[in-house]
Tab-separated table of C-alpha atoms in Angstrom:
chain	number	residue	atom	x	y	z
A	1	MET	CA	-5.412	-1.137	-7.990
A	2	LYS	CA	-6.229	2.408	-6.924
A	3	THR	CA	-3.299	4.830	-7.154
A	4	TYR	CA	-2.593	7.755	-4.831
A	5	ILE	CA	0.072	10.401	-5.476
A	6	ASN	CA	1.510	12.012	-2.342
A	7	PRO	CA	-1.727	11.732	-0.337
A	8	GLN	CA	-2.014	13.750	2.863
A	9	ARG	CA	-1.302	11.869	6.081
A	10	MET	CA	-4.847	12.351	7.287
A	11	ARG	CA	-6.011	10.187	4.353
A	12	TRP	CA	-3.617	7.263	4.892
A	13	GLU	CA	-5.719	5.257	7.324
A	14	GLU	CA	-8.922	5.526	5.297
A	15	MET	CA	-7.353	4.739	1.910
A	16	LEU	CA	-5.567	1.655	3.285
A	17	LYS	CA	-8.628	0.290	5.057
A	18	ARG	CA	-8.855	-3.505	4.832
A	19	PRO	CA	-11.833	-5.040	2.964
A	20	LEU	CA	-13.504	-6.495	6.068
A	21	PHE	CA	-17.123	-7.354	6.760
A	22	SER	CA	-19.138	-5.578	9.431
A	23	VAL	CA	-17.647	-6.910	12.660
A	24	THR	CA	-20.972	-6.911	14.528
A	25	GLU	CA	-22.828	-8.759	11.779
A	26	LEU	CA	-19.957	-11.217	11.286
A	27	ARG	CA	-19.665	-12.068	14.973
A	28	ASP	CA	-23.409	-12.487	15.344
A	29	GLN	CA	-23.433	-15.043	12.506
A	30	VAL	CA	-20.471	-16.923	13.930
A	31	GLN	CA	-21.856	-16.915	17.484
A	32	VAL	CA	-25.042	-18.628	16.306
A	33	ILE	CA	-22.959	-21.479	14.851
A	34	LEU	CA	-20.738	-21.749	17.936
A	35	THR	CA	-23.746	-21.864	20.261
A	36	GLU	CA	-25.314	-24.666	18.246
A	37	ILE	CA	-22.035	-26.599	18.266
A	38	ARG	CA	-21.814	-26.295	22.043
A	39	THR	CA	-25.420	-27.432	22.583
A	40	SER	CA	-25.906	-29.982	19.759
A	41	GLY	CA	-22.378	-31.378	19.524
A	42	ILE	CA	-21.598	-33.836	16.748
A	43	HIS	CA	-24.943	-33.193	15.031
A	44	ALA	CA	-24.057	-29.516	14.563
A	45	LEU	CA	-20.581	-30.398	13.304
A	46	ARG	CA	-22.045	-32.697	10.652
A	47	LYS	CA	-24.760	-30.190	9.763
A	48	TYR	CA	-22.355	-27.319	9.112
A	49	THR	CA	-19.797	-29.514	7.380
A	50	GLU	CA	-22.516	-30.593	4.961
A	51	LYS	CA	-23.689	-26.994	4.555
A	52	PHE	CA	-20.310	-25.350	4.014
A	53	ASP	CA	-18.172	-28.174	2.591
A	54	GLY	CA	-20.871	-30.032	0.695
A	55	VAL	CA	-20.278	-33.437	2.240
A	56	PHE	CA	-21.779	-35.492	5.083
A	57	ILE	CA	-19.076	-36.843	7.386
A	58	SER	CA	-20.025	-39.826	9.497
A	59	THR	CA	-16.561	-40.303	11.037
A	60	LEU	CA	-14.633	-37.122	11.805
A	61	ALA	CA	-11.301	-38.718	12.696
A	62	VAL	CA	-8.812	-39.547	9.953
A	63	SER	CA	-7.735	-43.184	10.286
A	64	PRO	CA	-4.132	-44.467	10.070
A	65	GLU	CA	-5.169	-46.296	6.877
A	66	GLU	CA	-6.276	-43.010	5.299
A	67	VAL	CA	-2.960	-41.410	6.215
A	68	GLU	CA	-1.003	-44.312	4.741
A	69	GLU	CA	-3.063	-44.229	1.546
A	70	ALA	CA	-2.567	-40.467	1.216
A	71	CYS	CA	1.192	-40.704	1.694
A	72	ASN	CA	1.386	-43.189	-1.176
A	73	LEU	CA	-0.417	-40.703	-3.427
A	74	VAL	CA	1.999	-37.805	-2.878
A	75	ASP	CA	4.539	-37.281	-5.653
A	76	SER	CA	8.115	-38.080	-4.611
A	77	ASN	CA	9.361	-34.640	-5.692
A	78	LEU	CA	6.772	-32.974	-3.489
A	79	LYS	CA	7.672	-35.256	-0.582
A	80	GLU	CA	11.300	-34.228	-0.948
A	81	ALA	CA	10.394	-30.525	-1.112
A	82	ILE	CA	8.212	-30.789	1.993
A	83	THR	CA	10.971	-32.649	3.841
A	84	ILE	CA	13.589	-30.002	2.960
A	85	ALA	CA	11.258	-27.192	3.995
A	86	ALA	CA	10.496	-29.003	7.262
A	87	GLY	CA	14.221	-29.232	7.979
A	88	ASN	CA	14.710	-25.482	7.524
A	89	ILE	CA	11.682	-24.665	9.679
A	90	GLN	CA	13.007	-27.074	12.318
A	91	LYS	CA	16.436	-25.381	12.367
A	92	PHE	CA	15.033	-21.888	12.708
A	93	HIS	CA	12.574	-22.754	15.468
A	94	GLU	CA	15.062	-24.892	17.416
A	95	SER	CA	17.232	-21.777	17.687
A	96	GLN	CA	14.424	-20.208	19.737
A	97	VAL	CA	14.573	-22.751	22.591
A	98	PRO	CA	14.899	-20.630	25.764
A	99	GLN	CA	17.669	-21.186	28.272
A	100	THR	CA	16.944	-21.238	32.007
A	101	LYS	CA	18.939	-18.604	33.895
A	102	ARG	CA	19.042	-18.347	37.675
A	103	ILE	CA	19.372	-14.760	38.896
A	104	GLU	CA	20.305	-13.752	42.445
A	105	THR	CA	18.364	-10.495	42.844
A	106	THR	CA	19.480	-10.027	46.451
A	107	SER	CA	21.966	-12.075	48.417
A	108	GLY	CA	20.042	-15.209	49.388
A	109	VAL	CA	17.169	-14.520	46.951
A	110	THR	CA	17.277	-16.545	43.715
A	111	CYS	CA	14.723	-16.257	40.895
A	112	TRP	CA	14.392	-18.111	37.605
A	113	GLN	CA	11.952	-18.802	34.825
A	114	LYS	CA	11.167	-22.206	33.343
A	115	ALA	CA	9.586	-22.773	29.935
A	116	VAL	CA	6.882	-25.457	29.914
A	117	ALA	CA	5.023	-26.697	26.847
A	118	ILE	CA	1.261	-26.212	26.534
A	119	ASP	CA	-0.187	-29.718	26.916
A	120	LYS	CA	-2.819	-29.763	24.154
A	121	VAL	CA	-2.760	-27.547	21.078
A	122	GLY	CA	-5.201	-27.371	18.194
A	123	LEU	CA	-4.000	-26.524	14.699
A	124	TYR	CA	-6.347	-25.174	12.050
A	125	VAL	CA	-5.213	-25.669	8.452
A	126	PRO	CA	-7.339	-24.033	5.733
A	127	GLY	CA	-8.343	-26.246	2.814
A	128	GLY	CA	-10.905	-25.526	0.167
A	129	SER	CA	-9.549	-24.243	-3.136
A	130	ALA	CA	-5.972	-24.085	-1.849
A	131	PRO	CA	-5.138	-26.787	0.707
A	132	LEU	CA	-2.259	-25.306	2.676
A	133	PHE	CA	-0.057	-28.261	3.601
A	134	SER	CA	2.739	-25.758	4.290
A	135	THR	CA	0.717	-24.485	7.253
A	136	VAL	CA	0.927	-27.962	8.792
A	137	LEU	CA	4.708	-27.574	8.909
A	138	MET	CA	4.540	-24.049	10.298
A	139	LEU	CA	2.205	-24.982	13.140
A	140	ALA	CA	3.195	-28.520	14.058
A	141	ILE	CA	7.000	-28.258	13.964
A	142	PRO	CA	7.307	-25.649	16.749
A	143	ALA	CA	4.639	-27.526	18.728
A	144	LYS	CA	6.762	-30.664	18.535
A	145	ILE	CA	9.962	-28.816	19.455
A	146	ALA	CA	8.222	-27.193	22.432
A	147	GLY	CA	7.118	-30.624	23.676
A	148	CYS	CA	3.332	-30.358	23.379
A	149	LYS	CA	1.889	-33.749	24.372
A	150	GLU	CA	-1.132	-33.646	22.067
A	151	ILE	CA	-1.158	-31.951	18.651
A	152	VAL	CA	-4.650	-31.917	17.138
A	153	LEU	CA	-5.195	-30.868	13.526
A	154	CYS	CA	-8.472	-29.865	11.869
A	155	THR	CA	-8.816	-29.220	8.152
A	156	PRO	CA	-11.870	-29.211	5.867
A	157	PRO	CA	-12.686	-32.260	3.715
A	158	ASP	CA	-13.276	-32.112	-0.033
A	159	LYS	CA	-16.567	-33.054	-1.728
A	160	ASP	CA	-15.589	-36.726	-1.423
A	161	GLY	CA	-14.971	-36.468	2.302
A	162	LYS	CA	-11.198	-36.742	1.933
A	163	ILE	CA	-8.259	-34.618	3.080
A	164	ASN	CA	-5.670	-33.443	0.583
A	165	PRO	CA	-2.921	-36.117	0.547
A	166	ALA	CA	-0.110	-33.571	0.948
A	167	ILE	CA	-1.708	-32.284	4.163
A	168	LEU	CA	-1.795	-35.803	5.596
A	169	PHE	CA	1.778	-36.525	4.478
A	170	ALA	CA	3.019	-33.330	6.146
A	171	ALA	CA	1.033	-34.122	9.301
A	172	GLN	CA	2.529	-37.573	9.770
A	173	LEU	CA	6.006	-36.262	8.888
A	174	VAL	CA	6.035	-33.706	11.703
A	175	GLY	CA	4.247	-35.635	14.442
A	176	VAL	CA	0.610	-34.537	14.504
A	177	THR	CA	-1.188	-36.887	16.912
A	178	LYS	CA	-4.834	-36.564	15.787
A	179	ILE	CA	-6.415	-35.351	12.534
A	180	PHE	CA	-10.064	-34.443	11.951
A	181	LYS	CA	-12.151	-33.646	8.867
A	182	LEU	CA	-13.450	-30.308	10.053
A	183	GLY	CA	-13.172	-26.819	8.620
A	184	GLY	CA	-14.270	-23.287	9.338
A	185	VAL	CA	-16.189	-22.225	12.445
A	186	GLN	CA	-17.141	-25.819	13.245
A	187	ALA	CA	-13.463	-26.802	13.568
A	188	ILE	CA	-12.750	-23.926	15.940
A	189	GLY	CA	-15.839	-24.743	18.024
A	190	ALA	CA	-14.986	-28.447	18.224
A	191	MET	CA	-11.446	-27.782	19.481
A	192	ALA	CA	-12.583	-25.054	21.876
A	193	TYR	CA	-15.370	-27.062	23.528
A	194	GLY	CA	-14.309	-30.682	23.003
A	195	ILE	CA	-17.009	-32.297	20.863
A	196	ASP	CA	-17.390	-36.061	20.355
A	197	CYS	CA	-13.953	-37.478	19.467
A	198	VAL	CA	-12.361	-34.040	19.032
A	199	PRO	CA	-10.529	-33.206	22.282
A	200	LYS	CA	-10.771	-29.818	23.955
A	201	VAL	CA	-7.415	-28.099	23.530
A	202	ASN	CA	-5.674	-25.410	25.562
A	203	LYS	CA	-4.746	-23.152	22.644
A	204	ILE	CA	-5.796	-22.872	18.984
A	205	PHE	CA	-3.419	-21.887	16.196
A	206	GLY	CA	-3.769	-21.183	12.519
A	207	PRO	CA	-4.928	-18.770	9.841
A	208	GLY	CA	-8.303	-18.645	8.153
A	209	ASN	CA	-10.937	-16.426	6.611
A	210	GLN	CA	-12.841	-13.753	8.508
A	211	TYR	CA	-15.318	-16.314	9.887
A	212	VAL	CA	-12.485	-18.405	11.320
A	213	MET	CA	-10.851	-15.305	12.769
A	214	ALA	CA	-14.130	-14.237	14.391
A	215	ALA	CA	-14.678	-17.736	15.789
A	216	LYS	CA	-11.200	-17.787	17.315
A	217	GLN	CA	-11.739	-14.423	18.945
A	218	LEU	CA	-15.148	-15.425	20.338
A	219	VAL	CA	-13.988	-18.726	21.864
A	220	SER	CA	-10.956	-16.979	23.341
A	221	ILE	CA	-13.207	-14.919	25.615
A	222	SER	CA	-13.800	-17.769	28.058
A	223	ASP	CA	-12.936	-21.178	26.578
A	224	VAL	CA	-9.467	-21.387	25.046
A	225	ALA	CA	-6.388	-19.323	24.217
A	226	ILE	CA	-5.541	-18.419	20.612
A	227	ASP	CA	-2.333	-17.545	18.827
A	228	MET	CA	-3.453	-14.208	17.346
A	229	PRO	CA	-6.168	-12.655	15.198
A	230	ALA	CA	-5.013	-14.024	11.829
A	231	GLY	CA	-7.397	-13.349	8.986
A	232	PRO	CA	-7.188	-12.719	5.223
A	233	SER	CA	-3.633	-12.511	3.889
A	234	GLU	CA	-1.917	-9.258	2.904
A	235	VAL	CA	1.402	-7.942	1.613
A	236	ALA	CA	2.966	-4.507	1.285
A	237	VAL	CA	5.904	-3.771	-1.010
A	238	MET	CA	8.246	-0.828	-0.554
A	239	ALA	CA	10.135	-0.108	-3.775
A	240	ASP	CA	12.411	2.427	-5.442
A	241	THR	CA	14.124	2.756	-8.825
A	242	THR	CA	16.258	-0.346	-8.172
A	243	ALA	CA	13.212	-2.638	-7.895
A	244	ASN	CA	12.241	-5.103	-10.616
A	245	PRO	CA	8.636	-4.449	-11.774
A	246	ALA	CA	8.113	-8.093	-12.763
A	247	PHE	CA	9.232	-9.280	-9.333
A	248	ILE	CA	6.911	-6.789	-7.610
A	249	ALA	CA	3.927	-7.847	-9.712
A	250	ALA	CA	4.614	-11.505	-8.945
A	251	ASP	CA	4.839	-10.778	-5.219
A	252	LEU	CA	1.596	-8.812	-5.234
A	253	LEU	CA	-0.202	-11.572	-7.125
A	254	SER	CA	1.167	-14.261	-4.800
A	255	GLN	CA	-0.923	-12.711	-2.035
A	256	ALA	CA	-3.861	-11.632	-4.176
A	257	GLU	CA	-4.472	-15.235	-5.251
A	258	HIS	CA	-5.081	-16.305	-1.635
A	259	GLY	CA	-8.619	-14.961	-1.661
A	260	PRO	CA	-10.884	-12.145	-2.794
A	261	ASP	CA	-10.625	-10.522	0.643
A	262	SER	CA	-6.813	-10.396	0.532
A	263	GLN	CA	-5.136	-7.008	0.116
A	264	VAL	CA	-1.882	-5.902	-1.499
A	265	VAL	CA	-0.219	-2.491	-1.265
A	266	LEU	CA	2.648	-0.985	-3.263
A	267	VAL	CA	4.456	2.045	-1.813
A	268	THR	CA	7.149	3.711	-3.898
A	269	ASN	CA	9.055	6.951	-4.412
A	270	ASP	CA	9.452	6.212	-8.136
A	271	HIS	CA	6.550	7.737	-10.083
A	272	SER	CA	7.271	5.653	-13.198
A	273	LEU	CA	7.317	2.319	-11.359
A	274	ILE	CA	3.563	1.982	-10.885
A	275	GLU	CA	2.811	1.964	-14.616
A	276	LYS	CA	5.484	-0.693	-15.184
A	277	VAL	CA	4.089	-2.835	-12.365
A	278	VAL	CA	0.537	-2.514	-13.696
A	279	LEU	CA	1.688	-3.745	-17.129
A	280	GLU	CA	3.370	-6.743	-15.460
A	281	LEU	CA	0.290	-7.415	-13.345
A	282	THR	CA	-1.880	-7.559	-16.447
A	283	SER	CA	0.527	-9.894	-18.236
A	284	GLN	CA	1.051	-12.256	-15.290
A	285	LEU	CA	-2.578	-12.191	-14.189
A	286	ASN	CA	-3.739	-13.613	-17.504
A	287	GLN	CA	-1.598	-16.693	-16.894
A	288	LEU	CA	-2.900	-17.505	-13.420
A	289	PRO	CA	-5.415	-20.326	-12.855
A	290	ARG	CA	-6.762	-18.296	-9.906
A	291	GLN	CA	-7.104	-15.152	-12.026
A	292	SER	CA	-10.655	-14.284	-10.951
A	293	ILE	CA	-9.747	-14.514	-7.256
A	294	ALA	CA	-6.656	-12.345	-7.708
A	295	GLU	CA	-8.626	-9.760	-9.694
A	296	LYS	CA	-11.112	-9.341	-6.854
A	297	ALA	CA	-8.279	-8.898	-4.355
A	298	LEU	CA	-6.580	-6.321	-6.582
A	299	ALA	CA	-9.817	-4.322	-6.625
A	300	ASN	CA	-9.338	-3.879	-2.848
A	301	SER	CA	-5.685	-2.898	-3.224
A	302	GLN	CA	-3.666	0.292	-3.583
A	303	SER	CA	-0.471	1.764	-4.969
A	304	VAL	CA	0.900	4.871	-3.277
A	305	VAL	CA	3.588	7.301	-4.400
A	306	LEU	CA	5.387	9.164	-1.625
A	307	ASP	CA	8.431	11.225	-2.561
A	308	LYS	CA	10.150	10.937	0.821
A	309	VAL	CA	11.464	7.611	2.138
A	310	GLU	CA	10.625	8.770	5.684
A	311	ASP	CA	6.989	9.090	4.660
A	312	MET	CA	7.052	5.616	3.106
A	313	ILE	CA	8.335	4.201	6.395
A	314	ASP	CA	5.708	6.080	8.429
A	315	LEU	CA	2.896	4.835	6.180
A	316	ILE	CA	4.061	1.214	6.455
A	317	ASN	CA	4.439	1.395	10.232
A	318	GLY	CA	0.918	2.793	10.419
A	319	TYR	CA	-0.476	0.095	8.124
A	320	ALA	CA	1.395	-2.730	9.952
A	321	PRO	CA	1.348	-5.324	7.143
A	322	GLU	CA	1.380	-9.064	7.645
A	323	HIS	CA	4.156	-9.376	5.046
A	324	LEU	CA	6.506	-6.575	4.007
A	325	ILE	CA	8.911	-6.706	1.060
A	326	ILE	CA	11.573	-3.978	0.905
A	327	ALA	CA	12.878	-3.832	-2.668
A	328	MET	CA	15.056	-0.762	-2.233
A	329	GLU	CA	18.739	0.034	-2.673
A	330	ASN	CA	19.194	0.785	1.033
A	331	TYR	CA	16.848	-1.967	2.238
A	332	ALA	CA	18.921	-2.810	5.330
A	333	GLU	CA	18.793	0.790	6.543
A	334	VAL	CA	15.057	1.049	5.856
A	335	ALA	CA	14.387	-2.282	7.587
A	336	GLU	CA	15.939	-1.005	10.815
A	337	GLN	CA	13.209	1.644	10.966
A	338	ILE	CA	10.315	-0.797	10.524
A	339	THR	CA	8.530	-1.350	13.833
A	340	ASN	CA	5.188	-2.823	12.732
A	341	ALA	CA	5.202	-5.847	10.421
A	342	GLY	CA	4.635	-9.583	10.731
A	343	SER	CA	7.575	-10.733	8.597
A	344	VAL	CA	10.005	-8.707	6.455
A	345	PHE	CA	11.651	-9.764	3.174
A	346	LEU	CA	14.769	-7.878	2.145
A	347	GLY	CA	16.067	-7.128	-1.345
A	348	ASN	CA	15.067	-8.067	-4.871
A	349	TYR	CA	15.793	-11.765	-4.440
A	350	THR	CA	13.768	-12.480	-1.309
A	351	PRO	CA	10.221	-13.270	-2.417
A	352	GLU	CA	7.485	-13.471	0.182
A	353	SER	CA	6.726	-17.018	-0.976
A	354	ALA	CA	10.122	-18.099	0.454
A	355	GLY	CA	8.776	-17.404	3.925
A	356	ASP	CA	5.472	-19.040	3.035
A	357	TYR	CA	7.193	-22.323	2.316
A	358	ALA	CA	10.809	-23.074	2.962
A	359	SER	CA	13.229	-20.405	4.236
A	360	GLY	CA	12.551	-21.409	7.849
A	361	THR	CA	10.566	-18.494	9.288
A	362	ASN	CA	6.929	-18.981	10.221
A	363	HIS	CA	4.159	-17.889	7.870
A	364	THR	CA	1.375	-17.714	10.467
A	365	LEU	CA	1.386	-13.975	11.045
A	366	PRO	CA	-0.814	-11.171	12.417
A	367	THR	CA	-3.048	-9.479	9.831
A	368	ASN	CA	-5.426	-6.506	9.787
A	369	GLY	CA	-2.923	-4.257	11.573
A	370	TRP	CA	-2.437	-6.620	14.518
A	371	ALA	CA	1.313	-6.581	13.813
A	372	ARG	CA	1.299	-3.411	15.920
A	373	SER	CA	0.881	-5.601	19.002
A	374	PHE	CA	1.254	-9.296	18.048
A	375	SER	CA	4.185	-11.431	16.895
A	376	GLY	CA	3.884	-14.177	14.342
A	377	VAL	CA	3.795	-17.775	15.535
A	378	ASN	CA	7.116	-18.868	17.046
A	379	LEU	CA	8.329	-21.301	19.669
A	380	ASP	CA	7.188	-19.007	22.485
A	381	SER	CA	3.631	-19.375	21.177
A	382	TYR	CA	3.617	-23.012	22.338
A	383	ILE	CA	5.101	-22.575	25.771
A	384	LYS	CA	4.172	-20.893	29.002
A	385	LYS	CA	6.784	-19.624	31.405
A	386	ILE	CA	6.606	-20.364	35.098
A	387	THR	CA	8.634	-18.276	37.517
A	388	PHE	CA	10.347	-19.770	40.578
A	389	GLN	CA	11.982	-18.206	43.578
A	390	GLU	CA	13.966	-19.603	46.474
A	391	ILE	CA	14.857	-17.576	49.552
A	392	THR	CA	17.367	-18.642	52.181
A	393	PRO	CA	17.233	-17.526	55.832
A	394	GLU	CA	19.811	-14.866	54.971
A	395	GLY	CA	17.709	-13.774	52.040
A	396	ILE	CA	14.455	-13.323	53.979
A	397	GLN	CA	16.333	-11.354	56.629
A	398	ARG	CA	17.636	-8.986	53.945
A	399	LEU	CA	14.436	-8.706	51.895
A	400	GLY	CA	11.846	-9.183	54.650
A	401	PRO	CA	11.824	-5.603	55.978
A	402	VAL	CA	11.269	-4.308	52.435
A	403	ILE	CA	8.230	-6.584	52.012
A	404	GLU	CA	6.867	-5.642	55.450
A	405	THR	CA	7.100	-1.929	54.676
A	406	MET	CA	5.349	-2.274	51.315
A	407	ALA	CA	2.618	-4.592	52.631
A	408	ALA	CA	1.870	-2.263	55.538
A	409	ALA	CA	1.621	0.709	53.174
A	410	GLU	CA	-0.968	-1.191	51.106
A	411	LEU	CA	-2.894	-2.099	54.316
A	412	LEU	CA	-2.448	-5.827	53.649
A	413	ASP	CA	-1.572	-7.047	57.137
A	414	ALA	CA	-1.688	-10.772	56.293
A	415	HIS	CA	0.956	-10.202	53.635
A	416	LYS	CA	3.147	-8.470	56.193
A	417	ASN	CA	2.524	-11.141	58.812
A	418	ALA	CA	3.682	-13.933	56.476
A	419	VAL	CA	7.117	-12.297	56.527
A	420	THR	CA	7.111	-11.162	60.149
A	421	LEU	CA	6.493	-14.687	61.477
A	422	ARG	CA	9.528	-15.975	59.611
A	423	LEU	CA	11.758	-13.150	60.749
A	424	ASN	CA	10.667	-13.640	64.370
A	425	GLU	CA	11.463	-17.349	64.158
A	426	LEU	CA	14.938	-16.628	62.828
A	427	ASN	CA	15.546	-14.017	65.500
A	428	ASP	CA	14.455	-16.469	68.227
A	429	LYS	CA	17.108	-18.923	67.021
A	430	LYS	CA	19.937	-16.444	67.439
């Protein structure tokens, strides 16, 4: 990790720059694949699955027999853990169910908003070296609560053409309706366009690498909605003298092991803390099976010393991390001043991995600074809201003249006439 001591504000943005590829080059590469998927269909899906995942898939859909077999392979302790986590995620997201309220804006004019589930949603669950069965819970549970009729899941197969058993167990536990052996750009293209047996969905959810993120953004231009631009994972830790260096190192490594393009940032007002954390990083890193991946991520990461807490807060709000841990004595007070972050973890005993798995909050969050304008996945992500209004004769008589005046001022005579005809009819009845 690079270390900066009280850097000038003008340097903050550059020194915290994410390790991203050239956007133009990346999108050009992804667009070529998407175009071939649209034109060649199933042949392109098989071609790129063989190229990127190293296996030829004749049948994309996962059969009920495969799901049953996978469920029998999952350890009972893991099944119990997944079930408990699912329960907590269910509780938290059920609390977000919106209530319909009818509001009388003017006497005789009633307006309300109704939440309606998106019919078909597509869930992308990364696989590869770390099959994220927890992401199945995070994406499918709110979809089920919202009432989505079709919940489609795509995840990459292994070299044997199989899906990780825990992913399939989680999928059947939370009500996924269709599962396909597809990863990367080809999964996003299949769900966006509707290829072979993979249905076209209305909205695509889920994290992924920079290629997946680029694919989601490209298909969102004209084919399908997406949850957010969610790319490589990241965490920032704010710490003071009350923080535990071992805990901080563990939290930083928990993100660094996601992938070589992940980024971790430590911001502190304690000059001595960084050296202690570095010693812990070295010790813990040597014990990790994914050591080489974490090392590459740490090479893209920074530690920053800022003497003033106000400066620490300003730097974090400018960086807008996906995950933020506040390991400070006055963490509640500091947290109130955080305006840009995907999910915040408070105090020494709230590890980021709790939110990744089982506390109940969602771990599909905006990365790359998108927390400045996007929320993480929540129940609202799976619903659309339709507004209704009902106007009585009394109501149109009260509100009509207002509409007529505004429509006339905008030179939209048909708008005005739609009101005038009604008012004339009511006046004729008097």
